[in-house]
mmCIF file of C-alpha atoms in Angstrom:
data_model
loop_
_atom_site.group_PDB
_atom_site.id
_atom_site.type_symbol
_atom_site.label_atom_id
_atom_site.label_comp_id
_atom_site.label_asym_id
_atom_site.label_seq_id
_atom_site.Cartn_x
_atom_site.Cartn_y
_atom_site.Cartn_z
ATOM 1 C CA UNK A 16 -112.143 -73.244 265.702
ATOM 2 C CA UNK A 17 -115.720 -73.272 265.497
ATOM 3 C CA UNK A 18 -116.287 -73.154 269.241
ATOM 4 C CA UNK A 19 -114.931 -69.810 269.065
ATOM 5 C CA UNK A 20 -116.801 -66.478 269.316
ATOM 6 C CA UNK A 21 -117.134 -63.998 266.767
ATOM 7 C CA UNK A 22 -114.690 -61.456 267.203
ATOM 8 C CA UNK A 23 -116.142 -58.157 265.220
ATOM 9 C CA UNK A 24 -114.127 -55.046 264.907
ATOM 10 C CA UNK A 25 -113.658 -52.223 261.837
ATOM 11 C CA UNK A 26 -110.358 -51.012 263.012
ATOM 12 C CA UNK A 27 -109.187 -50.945 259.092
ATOM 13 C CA UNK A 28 -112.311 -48.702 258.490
ATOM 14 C CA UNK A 29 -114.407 -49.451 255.295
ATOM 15 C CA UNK A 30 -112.758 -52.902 253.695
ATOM 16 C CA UNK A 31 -114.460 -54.620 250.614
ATOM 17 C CA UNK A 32 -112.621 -57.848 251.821
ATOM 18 C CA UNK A 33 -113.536 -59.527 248.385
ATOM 19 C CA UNK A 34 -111.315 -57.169 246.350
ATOM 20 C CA UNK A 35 -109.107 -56.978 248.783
ATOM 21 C CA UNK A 36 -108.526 -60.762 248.348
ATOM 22 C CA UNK A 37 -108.852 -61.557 244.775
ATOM 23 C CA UNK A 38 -106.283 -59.172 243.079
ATOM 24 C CA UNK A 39 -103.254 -59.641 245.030
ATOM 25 C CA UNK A 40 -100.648 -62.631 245.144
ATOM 26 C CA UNK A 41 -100.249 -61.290 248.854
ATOM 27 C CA UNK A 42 -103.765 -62.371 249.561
ATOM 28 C CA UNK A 43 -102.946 -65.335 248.090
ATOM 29 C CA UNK A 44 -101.967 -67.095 251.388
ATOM 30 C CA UNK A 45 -105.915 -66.789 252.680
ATOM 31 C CA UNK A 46 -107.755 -69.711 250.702
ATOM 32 C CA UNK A 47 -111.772 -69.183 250.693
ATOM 33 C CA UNK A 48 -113.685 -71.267 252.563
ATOM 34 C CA UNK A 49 -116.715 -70.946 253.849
ATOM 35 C CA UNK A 50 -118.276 -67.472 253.446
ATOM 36 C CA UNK A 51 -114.758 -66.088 254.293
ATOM 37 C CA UNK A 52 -111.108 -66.925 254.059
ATOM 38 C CA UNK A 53 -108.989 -69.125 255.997
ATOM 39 C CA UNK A 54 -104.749 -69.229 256.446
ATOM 40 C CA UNK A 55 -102.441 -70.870 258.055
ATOM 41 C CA UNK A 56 -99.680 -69.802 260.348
ATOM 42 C CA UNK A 57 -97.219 -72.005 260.542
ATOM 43 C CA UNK A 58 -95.650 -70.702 264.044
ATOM 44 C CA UNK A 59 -98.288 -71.511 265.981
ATOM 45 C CA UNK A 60 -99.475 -74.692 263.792
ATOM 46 C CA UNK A 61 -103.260 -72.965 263.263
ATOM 47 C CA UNK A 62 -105.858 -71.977 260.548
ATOM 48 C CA UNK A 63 -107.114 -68.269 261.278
ATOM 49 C CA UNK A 64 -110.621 -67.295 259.972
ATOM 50 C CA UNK A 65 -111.191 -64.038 258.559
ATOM 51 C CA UNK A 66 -115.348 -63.063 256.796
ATOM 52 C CA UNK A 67 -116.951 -60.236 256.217
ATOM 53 C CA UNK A 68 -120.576 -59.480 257.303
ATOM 54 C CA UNK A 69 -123.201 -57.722 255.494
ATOM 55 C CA UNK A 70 -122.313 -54.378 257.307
ATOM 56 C CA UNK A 71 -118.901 -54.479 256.386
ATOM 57 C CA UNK A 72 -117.777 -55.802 260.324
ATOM 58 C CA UNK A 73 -114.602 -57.958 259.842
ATOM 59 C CA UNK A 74 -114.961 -61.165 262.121
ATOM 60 C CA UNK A 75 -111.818 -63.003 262.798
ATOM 61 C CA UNK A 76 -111.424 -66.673 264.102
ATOM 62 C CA UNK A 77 -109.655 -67.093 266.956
ATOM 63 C CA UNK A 78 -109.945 -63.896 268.824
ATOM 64 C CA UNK A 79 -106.665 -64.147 270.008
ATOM 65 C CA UNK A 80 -105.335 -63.006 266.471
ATOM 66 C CA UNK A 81 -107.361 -60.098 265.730
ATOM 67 C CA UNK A 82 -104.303 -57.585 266.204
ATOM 68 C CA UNK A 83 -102.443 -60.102 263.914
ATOM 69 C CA UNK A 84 -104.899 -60.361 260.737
ATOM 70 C CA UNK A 85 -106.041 -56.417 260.777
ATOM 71 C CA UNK A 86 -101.862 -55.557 260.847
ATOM 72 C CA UNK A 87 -101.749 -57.065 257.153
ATOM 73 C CA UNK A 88 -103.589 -54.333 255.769
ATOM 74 C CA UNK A 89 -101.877 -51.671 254.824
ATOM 75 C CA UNK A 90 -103.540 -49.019 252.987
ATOM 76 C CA UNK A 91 -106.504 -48.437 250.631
ATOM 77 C CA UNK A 92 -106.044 -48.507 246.980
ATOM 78 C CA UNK A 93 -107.325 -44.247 246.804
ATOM 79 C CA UNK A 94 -103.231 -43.726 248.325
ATOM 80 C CA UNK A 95 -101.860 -45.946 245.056
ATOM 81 C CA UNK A 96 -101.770 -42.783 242.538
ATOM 82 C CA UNK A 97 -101.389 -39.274 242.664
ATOM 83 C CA UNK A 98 -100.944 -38.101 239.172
ATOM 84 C CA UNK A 99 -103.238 -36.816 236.463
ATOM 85 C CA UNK A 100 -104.630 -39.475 234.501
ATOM 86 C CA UNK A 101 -108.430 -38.967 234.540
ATOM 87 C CA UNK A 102 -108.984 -42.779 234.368
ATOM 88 C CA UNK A 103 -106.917 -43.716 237.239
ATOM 89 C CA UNK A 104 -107.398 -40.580 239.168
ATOM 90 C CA UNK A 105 -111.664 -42.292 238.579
ATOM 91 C CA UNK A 106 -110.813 -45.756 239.549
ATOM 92 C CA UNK A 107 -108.831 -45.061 243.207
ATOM 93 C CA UNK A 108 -111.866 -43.191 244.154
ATOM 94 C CA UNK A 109 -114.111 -46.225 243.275
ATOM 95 C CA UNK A 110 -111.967 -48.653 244.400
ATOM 96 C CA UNK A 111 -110.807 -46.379 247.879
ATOM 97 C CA UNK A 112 -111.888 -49.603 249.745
ATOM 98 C CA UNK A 113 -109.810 -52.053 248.435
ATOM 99 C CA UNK A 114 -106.582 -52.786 250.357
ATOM 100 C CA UNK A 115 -103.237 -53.548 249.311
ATOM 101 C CA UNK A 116 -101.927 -56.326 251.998
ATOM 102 C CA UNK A 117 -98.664 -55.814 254.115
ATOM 103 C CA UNK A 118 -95.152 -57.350 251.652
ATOM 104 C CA UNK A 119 -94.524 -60.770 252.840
ATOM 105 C CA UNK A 120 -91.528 -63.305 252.547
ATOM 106 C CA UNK A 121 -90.045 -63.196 249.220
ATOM 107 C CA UNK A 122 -89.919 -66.966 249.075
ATOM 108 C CA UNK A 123 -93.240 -67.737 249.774
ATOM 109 C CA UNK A 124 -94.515 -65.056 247.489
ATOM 110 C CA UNK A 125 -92.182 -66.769 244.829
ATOM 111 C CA UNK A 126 -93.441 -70.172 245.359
ATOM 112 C CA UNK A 127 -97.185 -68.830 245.509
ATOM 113 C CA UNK A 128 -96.644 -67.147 242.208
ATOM 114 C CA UNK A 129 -95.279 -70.505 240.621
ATOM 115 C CA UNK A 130 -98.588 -72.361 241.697
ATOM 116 C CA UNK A 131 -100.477 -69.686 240.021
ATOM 117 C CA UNK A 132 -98.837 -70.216 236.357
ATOM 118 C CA UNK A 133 -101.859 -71.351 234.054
ATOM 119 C CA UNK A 134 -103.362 -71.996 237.142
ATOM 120 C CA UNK A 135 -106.720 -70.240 238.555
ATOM 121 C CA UNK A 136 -105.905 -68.064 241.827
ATOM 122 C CA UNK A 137 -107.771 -70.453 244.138
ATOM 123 C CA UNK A 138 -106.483 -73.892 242.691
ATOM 124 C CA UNK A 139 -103.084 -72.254 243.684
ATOM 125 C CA UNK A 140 -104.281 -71.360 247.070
ATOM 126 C CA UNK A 141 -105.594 -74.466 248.114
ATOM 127 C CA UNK A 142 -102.180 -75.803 246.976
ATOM 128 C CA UNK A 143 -100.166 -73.701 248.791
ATOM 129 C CA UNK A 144 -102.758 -74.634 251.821
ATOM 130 C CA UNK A 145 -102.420 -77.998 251.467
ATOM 131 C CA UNK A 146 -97.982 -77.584 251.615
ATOM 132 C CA UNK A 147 -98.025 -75.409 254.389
ATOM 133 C CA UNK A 148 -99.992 -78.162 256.811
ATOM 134 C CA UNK A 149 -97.902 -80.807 254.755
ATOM 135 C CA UNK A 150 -94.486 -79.278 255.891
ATOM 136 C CA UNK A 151 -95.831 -76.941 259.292
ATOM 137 C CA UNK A 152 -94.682 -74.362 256.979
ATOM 138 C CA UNK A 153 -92.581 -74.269 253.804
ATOM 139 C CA UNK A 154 -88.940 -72.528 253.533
ATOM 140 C CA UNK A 155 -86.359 -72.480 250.928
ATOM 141 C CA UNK A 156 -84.266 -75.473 252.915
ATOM 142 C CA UNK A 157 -87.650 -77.794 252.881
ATOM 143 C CA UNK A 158 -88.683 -77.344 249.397
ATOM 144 C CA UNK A 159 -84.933 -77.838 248.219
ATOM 145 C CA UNK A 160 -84.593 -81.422 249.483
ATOM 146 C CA UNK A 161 -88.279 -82.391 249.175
ATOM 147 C CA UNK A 162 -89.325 -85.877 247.938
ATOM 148 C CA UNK A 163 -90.062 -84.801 244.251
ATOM 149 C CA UNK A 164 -92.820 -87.533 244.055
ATOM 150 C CA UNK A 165 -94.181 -86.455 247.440
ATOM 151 C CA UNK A 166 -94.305 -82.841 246.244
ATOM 152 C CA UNK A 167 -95.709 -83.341 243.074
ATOM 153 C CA UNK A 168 -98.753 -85.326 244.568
ATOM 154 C CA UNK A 169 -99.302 -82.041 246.483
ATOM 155 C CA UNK A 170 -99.516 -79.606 244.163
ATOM 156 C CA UNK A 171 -101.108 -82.322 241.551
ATOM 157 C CA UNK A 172 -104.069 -80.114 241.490
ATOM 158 C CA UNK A 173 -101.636 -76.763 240.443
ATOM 159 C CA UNK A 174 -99.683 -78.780 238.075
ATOM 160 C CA UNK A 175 -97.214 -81.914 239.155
ATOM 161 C CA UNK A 176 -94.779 -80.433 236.732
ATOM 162 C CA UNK A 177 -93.957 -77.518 238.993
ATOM 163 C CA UNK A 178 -92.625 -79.741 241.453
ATOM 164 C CA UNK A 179 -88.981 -79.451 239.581
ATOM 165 C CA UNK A 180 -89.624 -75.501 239.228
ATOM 166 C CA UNK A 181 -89.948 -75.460 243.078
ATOM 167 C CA UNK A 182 -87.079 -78.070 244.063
ATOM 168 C CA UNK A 183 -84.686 -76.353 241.856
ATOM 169 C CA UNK A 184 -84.992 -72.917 242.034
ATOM 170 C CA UNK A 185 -84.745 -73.339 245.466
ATOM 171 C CA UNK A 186 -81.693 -75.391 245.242
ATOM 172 C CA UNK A 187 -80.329 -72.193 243.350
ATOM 173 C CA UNK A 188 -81.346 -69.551 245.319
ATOM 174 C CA UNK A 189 -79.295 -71.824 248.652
ATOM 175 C CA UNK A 190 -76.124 -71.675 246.161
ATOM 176 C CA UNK A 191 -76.283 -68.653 244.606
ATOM 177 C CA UNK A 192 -77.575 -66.088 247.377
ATOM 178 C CA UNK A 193 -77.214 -68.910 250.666
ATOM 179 C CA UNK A 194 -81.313 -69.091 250.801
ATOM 180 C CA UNK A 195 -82.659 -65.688 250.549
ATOM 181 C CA UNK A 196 -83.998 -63.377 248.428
ATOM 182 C CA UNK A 197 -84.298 -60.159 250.532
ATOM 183 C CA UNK A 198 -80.881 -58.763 249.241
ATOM 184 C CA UNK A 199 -83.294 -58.012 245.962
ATOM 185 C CA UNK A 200 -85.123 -55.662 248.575
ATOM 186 C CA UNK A 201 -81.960 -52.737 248.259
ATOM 187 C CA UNK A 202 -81.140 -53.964 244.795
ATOM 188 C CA UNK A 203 -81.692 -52.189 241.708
ATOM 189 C CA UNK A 204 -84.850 -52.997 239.898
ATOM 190 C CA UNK A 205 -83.447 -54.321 236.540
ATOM 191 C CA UNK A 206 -80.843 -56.138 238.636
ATOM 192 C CA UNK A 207 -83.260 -57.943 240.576
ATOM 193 C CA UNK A 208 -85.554 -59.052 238.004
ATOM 194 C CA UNK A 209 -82.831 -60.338 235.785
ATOM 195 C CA UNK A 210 -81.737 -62.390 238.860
ATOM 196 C CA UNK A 211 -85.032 -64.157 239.202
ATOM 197 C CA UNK A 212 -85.910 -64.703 235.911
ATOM 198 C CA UNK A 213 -82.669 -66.273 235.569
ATOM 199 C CA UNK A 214 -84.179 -68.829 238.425
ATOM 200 C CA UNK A 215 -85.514 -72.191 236.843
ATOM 201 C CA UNK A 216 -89.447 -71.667 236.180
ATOM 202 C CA UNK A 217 -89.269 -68.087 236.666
ATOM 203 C CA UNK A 218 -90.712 -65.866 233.800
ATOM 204 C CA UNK A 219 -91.129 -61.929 233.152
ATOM 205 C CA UNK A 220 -94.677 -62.249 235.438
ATOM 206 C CA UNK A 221 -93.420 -64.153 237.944
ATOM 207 C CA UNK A 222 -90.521 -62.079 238.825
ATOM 208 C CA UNK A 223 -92.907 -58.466 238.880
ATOM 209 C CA UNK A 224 -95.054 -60.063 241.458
ATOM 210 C CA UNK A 225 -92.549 -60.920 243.552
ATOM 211 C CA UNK A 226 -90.712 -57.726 243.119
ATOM 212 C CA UNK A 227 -93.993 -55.765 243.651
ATOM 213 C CA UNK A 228 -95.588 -57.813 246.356
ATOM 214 C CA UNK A 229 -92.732 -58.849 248.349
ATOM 215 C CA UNK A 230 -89.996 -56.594 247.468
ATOM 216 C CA UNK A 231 -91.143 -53.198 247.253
ATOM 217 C CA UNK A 232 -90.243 -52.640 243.915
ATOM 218 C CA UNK A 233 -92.645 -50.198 241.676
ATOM 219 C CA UNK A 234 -93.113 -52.811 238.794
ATOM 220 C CA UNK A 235 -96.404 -53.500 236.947
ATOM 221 C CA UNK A 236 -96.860 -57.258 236.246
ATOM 222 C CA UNK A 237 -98.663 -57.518 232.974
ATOM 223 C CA UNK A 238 -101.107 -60.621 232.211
ATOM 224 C CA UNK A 239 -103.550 -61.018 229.739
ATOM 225 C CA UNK A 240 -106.488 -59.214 231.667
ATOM 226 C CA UNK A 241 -104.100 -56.071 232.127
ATOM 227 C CA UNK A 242 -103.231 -56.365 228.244
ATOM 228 C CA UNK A 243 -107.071 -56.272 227.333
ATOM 229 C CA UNK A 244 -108.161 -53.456 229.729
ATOM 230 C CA UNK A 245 -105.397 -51.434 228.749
ATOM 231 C CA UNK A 246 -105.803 -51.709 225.615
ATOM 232 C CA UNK A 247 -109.589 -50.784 225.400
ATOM 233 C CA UNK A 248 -108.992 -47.573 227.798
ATOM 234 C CA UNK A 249 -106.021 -46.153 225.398
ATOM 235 C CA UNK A 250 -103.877 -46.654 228.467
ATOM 236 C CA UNK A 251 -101.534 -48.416 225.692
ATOM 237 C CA UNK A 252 -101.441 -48.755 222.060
ATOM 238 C CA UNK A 253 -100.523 -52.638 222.037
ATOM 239 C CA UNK A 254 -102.953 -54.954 220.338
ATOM 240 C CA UNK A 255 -103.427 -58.477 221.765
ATOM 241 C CA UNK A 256 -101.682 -60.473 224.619
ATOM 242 C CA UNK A 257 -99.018 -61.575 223.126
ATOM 243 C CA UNK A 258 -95.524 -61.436 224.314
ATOM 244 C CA UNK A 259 -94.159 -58.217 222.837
ATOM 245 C CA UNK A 260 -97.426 -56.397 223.330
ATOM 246 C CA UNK A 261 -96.820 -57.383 227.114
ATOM 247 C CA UNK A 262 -93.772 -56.007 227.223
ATOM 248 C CA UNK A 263 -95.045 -52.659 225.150
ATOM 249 C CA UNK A 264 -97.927 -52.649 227.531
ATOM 250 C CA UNK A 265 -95.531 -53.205 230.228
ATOM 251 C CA UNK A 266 -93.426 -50.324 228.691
ATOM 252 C CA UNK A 267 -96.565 -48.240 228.607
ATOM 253 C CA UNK A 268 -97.397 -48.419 232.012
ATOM 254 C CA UNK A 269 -94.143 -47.818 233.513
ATOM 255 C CA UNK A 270 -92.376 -45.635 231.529
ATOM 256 C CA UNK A 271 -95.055 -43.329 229.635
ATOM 257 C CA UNK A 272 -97.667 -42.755 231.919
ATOM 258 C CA UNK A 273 -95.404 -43.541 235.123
ATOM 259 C CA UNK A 274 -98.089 -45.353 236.806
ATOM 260 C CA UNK A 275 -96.876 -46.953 240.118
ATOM 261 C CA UNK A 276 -96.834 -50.678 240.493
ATOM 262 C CA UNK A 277 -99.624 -51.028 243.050
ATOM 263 C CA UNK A 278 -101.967 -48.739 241.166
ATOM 264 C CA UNK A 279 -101.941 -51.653 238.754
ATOM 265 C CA UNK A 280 -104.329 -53.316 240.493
ATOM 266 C CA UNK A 281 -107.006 -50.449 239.910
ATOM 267 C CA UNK A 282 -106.695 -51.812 235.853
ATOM 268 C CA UNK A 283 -107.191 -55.493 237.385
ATOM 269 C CA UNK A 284 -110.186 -54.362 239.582
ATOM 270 C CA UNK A 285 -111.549 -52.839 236.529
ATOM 271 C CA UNK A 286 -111.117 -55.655 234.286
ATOM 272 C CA UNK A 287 -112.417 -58.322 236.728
ATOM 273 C CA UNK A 288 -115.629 -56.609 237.563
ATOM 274 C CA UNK A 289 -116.347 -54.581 234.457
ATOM 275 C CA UNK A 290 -114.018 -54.939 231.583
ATOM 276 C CA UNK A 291 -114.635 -58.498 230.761
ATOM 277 C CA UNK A 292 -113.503 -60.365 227.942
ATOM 278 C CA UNK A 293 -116.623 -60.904 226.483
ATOM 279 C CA UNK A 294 -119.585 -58.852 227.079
ATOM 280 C CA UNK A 295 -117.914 -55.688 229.617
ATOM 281 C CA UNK A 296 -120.626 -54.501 231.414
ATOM 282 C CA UNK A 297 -120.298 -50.556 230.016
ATOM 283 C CA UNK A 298 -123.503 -49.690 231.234
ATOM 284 C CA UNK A 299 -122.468 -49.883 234.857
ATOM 285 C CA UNK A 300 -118.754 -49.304 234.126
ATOM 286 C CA UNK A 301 -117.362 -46.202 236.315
ATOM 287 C CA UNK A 302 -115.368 -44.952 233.177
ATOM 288 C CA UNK A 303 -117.614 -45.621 230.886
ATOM 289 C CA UNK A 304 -117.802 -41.941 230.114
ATOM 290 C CA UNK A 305 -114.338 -41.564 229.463
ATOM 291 C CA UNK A 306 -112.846 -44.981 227.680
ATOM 292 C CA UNK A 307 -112.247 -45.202 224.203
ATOM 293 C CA UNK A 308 -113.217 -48.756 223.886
ATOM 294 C CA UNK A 309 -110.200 -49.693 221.569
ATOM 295 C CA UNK A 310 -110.914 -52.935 219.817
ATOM 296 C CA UNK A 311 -114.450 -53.023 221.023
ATOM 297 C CA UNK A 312 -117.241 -52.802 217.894
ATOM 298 C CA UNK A 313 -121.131 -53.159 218.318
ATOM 299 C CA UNK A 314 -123.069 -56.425 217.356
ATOM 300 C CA UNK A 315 -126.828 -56.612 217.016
ATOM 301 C CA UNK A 316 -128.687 -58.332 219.627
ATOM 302 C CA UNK A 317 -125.496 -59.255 221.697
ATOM 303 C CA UNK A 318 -124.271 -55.520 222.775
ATOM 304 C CA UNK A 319 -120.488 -54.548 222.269
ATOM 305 C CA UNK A 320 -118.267 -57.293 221.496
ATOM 306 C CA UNK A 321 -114.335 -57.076 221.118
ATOM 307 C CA UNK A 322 -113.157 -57.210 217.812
#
C-alpha cells in the first residue's frame, strides 16, 4: 500500500470525515491508523486507506477502490430531520457535513456492536480488524464453530468473555432463522427487536444499532451520553442513566417528539464535542442560546458543573 499514489477526489462534496467516523457503528469497520482510517475487505483479501487533508480532499489507498469507499456514504446528517424542534432543526445545520454511512450486513453490524459493550469504539475496531484478517472475513458459519480459546485470544483486548456471546448467538441465529438476519429488514420493529434481544449477549442497545444501522429500522439507541445530553436540552424529562430513564428517554425520543433514528446522532455529535460530562463547553456550544441546561448548576472558579 504505501507505494501507491494519492488518489484525491470530493465527489461526496464537503465531508468532516472525523464525525463521520466516530458516531456510527457503521463506521465502525474503518479502524484509525495513521492520520486516517484503514478497513479491510475481505473479498479481495486487502486493507483500503481512506484520510482527509487539510482542505477537506478525501485521499483513498489503492486507487483502484475510490468508486468503492465514496459509495458508502450516503447522505449528510442536514437530510436526518424535518420537523420543528428548534434544537434539532440547529444541530443538522451545524452538523450538514457529517455523513451517515451506507447499512451494512446485519451480522457483522451485530458482532461489531458486541465488541463495543463496555468497550471504547476503537478497542472494538481494532478487534474486529484483527478477526477479519484472522478468518479472511467473518460470517455467521465461522464464528459458530470457532475455537472458543482461539477466539477469545482475539478479542482479549474487547473482552475474552464475549467469545461465548459471539459463538452462541451465532449458533442460534443458524437454528432459529438458518444464518441470517435480513428477514428483520421487512419485519415489524417490535418484532425484530424482541427477536434479537432474545439472542445470547444481546441487550436493548445492541439490538437498536443493529436495527438502525443495518436494518433500516427508525429506532434511537440510547446510551449514557444520549441520556445526559437529553436530559440537559429538555429533550426528555428522565434524570440519570439508569435503566428506566433509558427506556423513558428512549420513549421520549421516539414517541413524543418523533425524532427519527438517524437524527440521533445529531444528540451524540452534540454531546461528544460540546455537551461533555464534565465541564460542556457552553461558550462555544451552537445551542447554547436555546438549552435549558437541566441538571447543570454554576460552581465558582470551575464554570458550570452538572449537579
Amino acid at each position: 500500500m504505501s507505494g501507491d499514489v494519492p488518489v484525491m477526489y470530493s465527489d461526496t462534496g464537503s465531508v468532516d470525515l472525523r464525525s463521520t467516523m466516530d458516531i456510527q457503528i457503521t463506521a465502525l469497520e474503518w479502524m484509525p491508523f495513521g492520520d486516517g482510517y484503514l478497513k479491510y475487505y475481505p473479498d479481495t483479501d486487502e486493507d483500503v486507506y481512506l484520510e482527509q487533508t487539510q482542505d477537506g480532499s478525501l485521499i483513498v489507498r489503492p486507487e483502484k477502490y475510490r468508486e468503492r469507499v465514496l459509495s458508502e456514504f450516503d447522505y449528510p446528517l442536514d437530510q436526518v430531520y424535518h420537523g420543528e424542534n428548534e434544537l434539532l432543526l440547529r444541530l443538522k445545520e451545524y452538523y450538514k457535513n457529517c455523513w451517515a454511512l451506507k447499512l451494512h450486513d446485519p451480522y457483522i453490524s451485530l458482532i461489531i456492536t458486541i465488541l463495543t459493550q463496555n468497550k471504547t469504539a476503537d478497542s472494538a475496531r481494532k478487534t474486529f480488524h484483527r478477526l477479519q484478517h484472522h478468518y479472511k472475513g467473518i460470517d455467521v458459519y465461522k464464528m459458530a464453530s470457532a475455537d472458543k480459546k482461539e477466539l477469545e485470544e482475539l478479542i482479549r483486548t474487547s473482552g475474552p468473555y464475549k467469545a461465548d456471546f459471539i459463538i452462541r448467538c451465532s449458533q442460534e441465529i443458524i437454528d432459529r432463522w438458518g444464518g441470517s438476519l435480513e428477514w428483520m429488514r421487512t419485519a415489524p420493529t417490535q418484532e425484530a427487536r424482541e427477536a434479537l434481544m432474545s439472542l445470547y449477549g444481546v441487550g436493548p442497545k445492541t439490538a437498536d444499532c443493529v436495527l438502525l444501522f443495518a436494518l433500516g429500522h427508525s429506532v434511537v439507541a440510547v446510551d449514557t451520553h444520549i441520556c445526559r445530553v437529553s436530559e440537559r436540552t429538555g429533550l426528555s424529562l428522565a434524570t440519570g442513566d439508569s435503566e428506566a430513564a433509558k427506556r423513558r428517554v428512549k420513549e421520549d425520543l421516539e414517541r413524543k417528539h418523533r425524532i427519527p433514528g438517524m437524527a440521533h446522532l445529531l444528540i451524540i455529535n452534540l454531546g461528544r464535542d460540546f455537551c461533555k460530562a464534565v465541564l460542556p463547553l457552553h461558550h462555544e456550544c451552537p445551542v447554547e442560546d436555546i438549552c435549558p441546561k437541566r441538571g447543570i448548576r454554576k460552581e465558582k472558579g470551575l464554570g458550570l458543573i452538572e449537579e
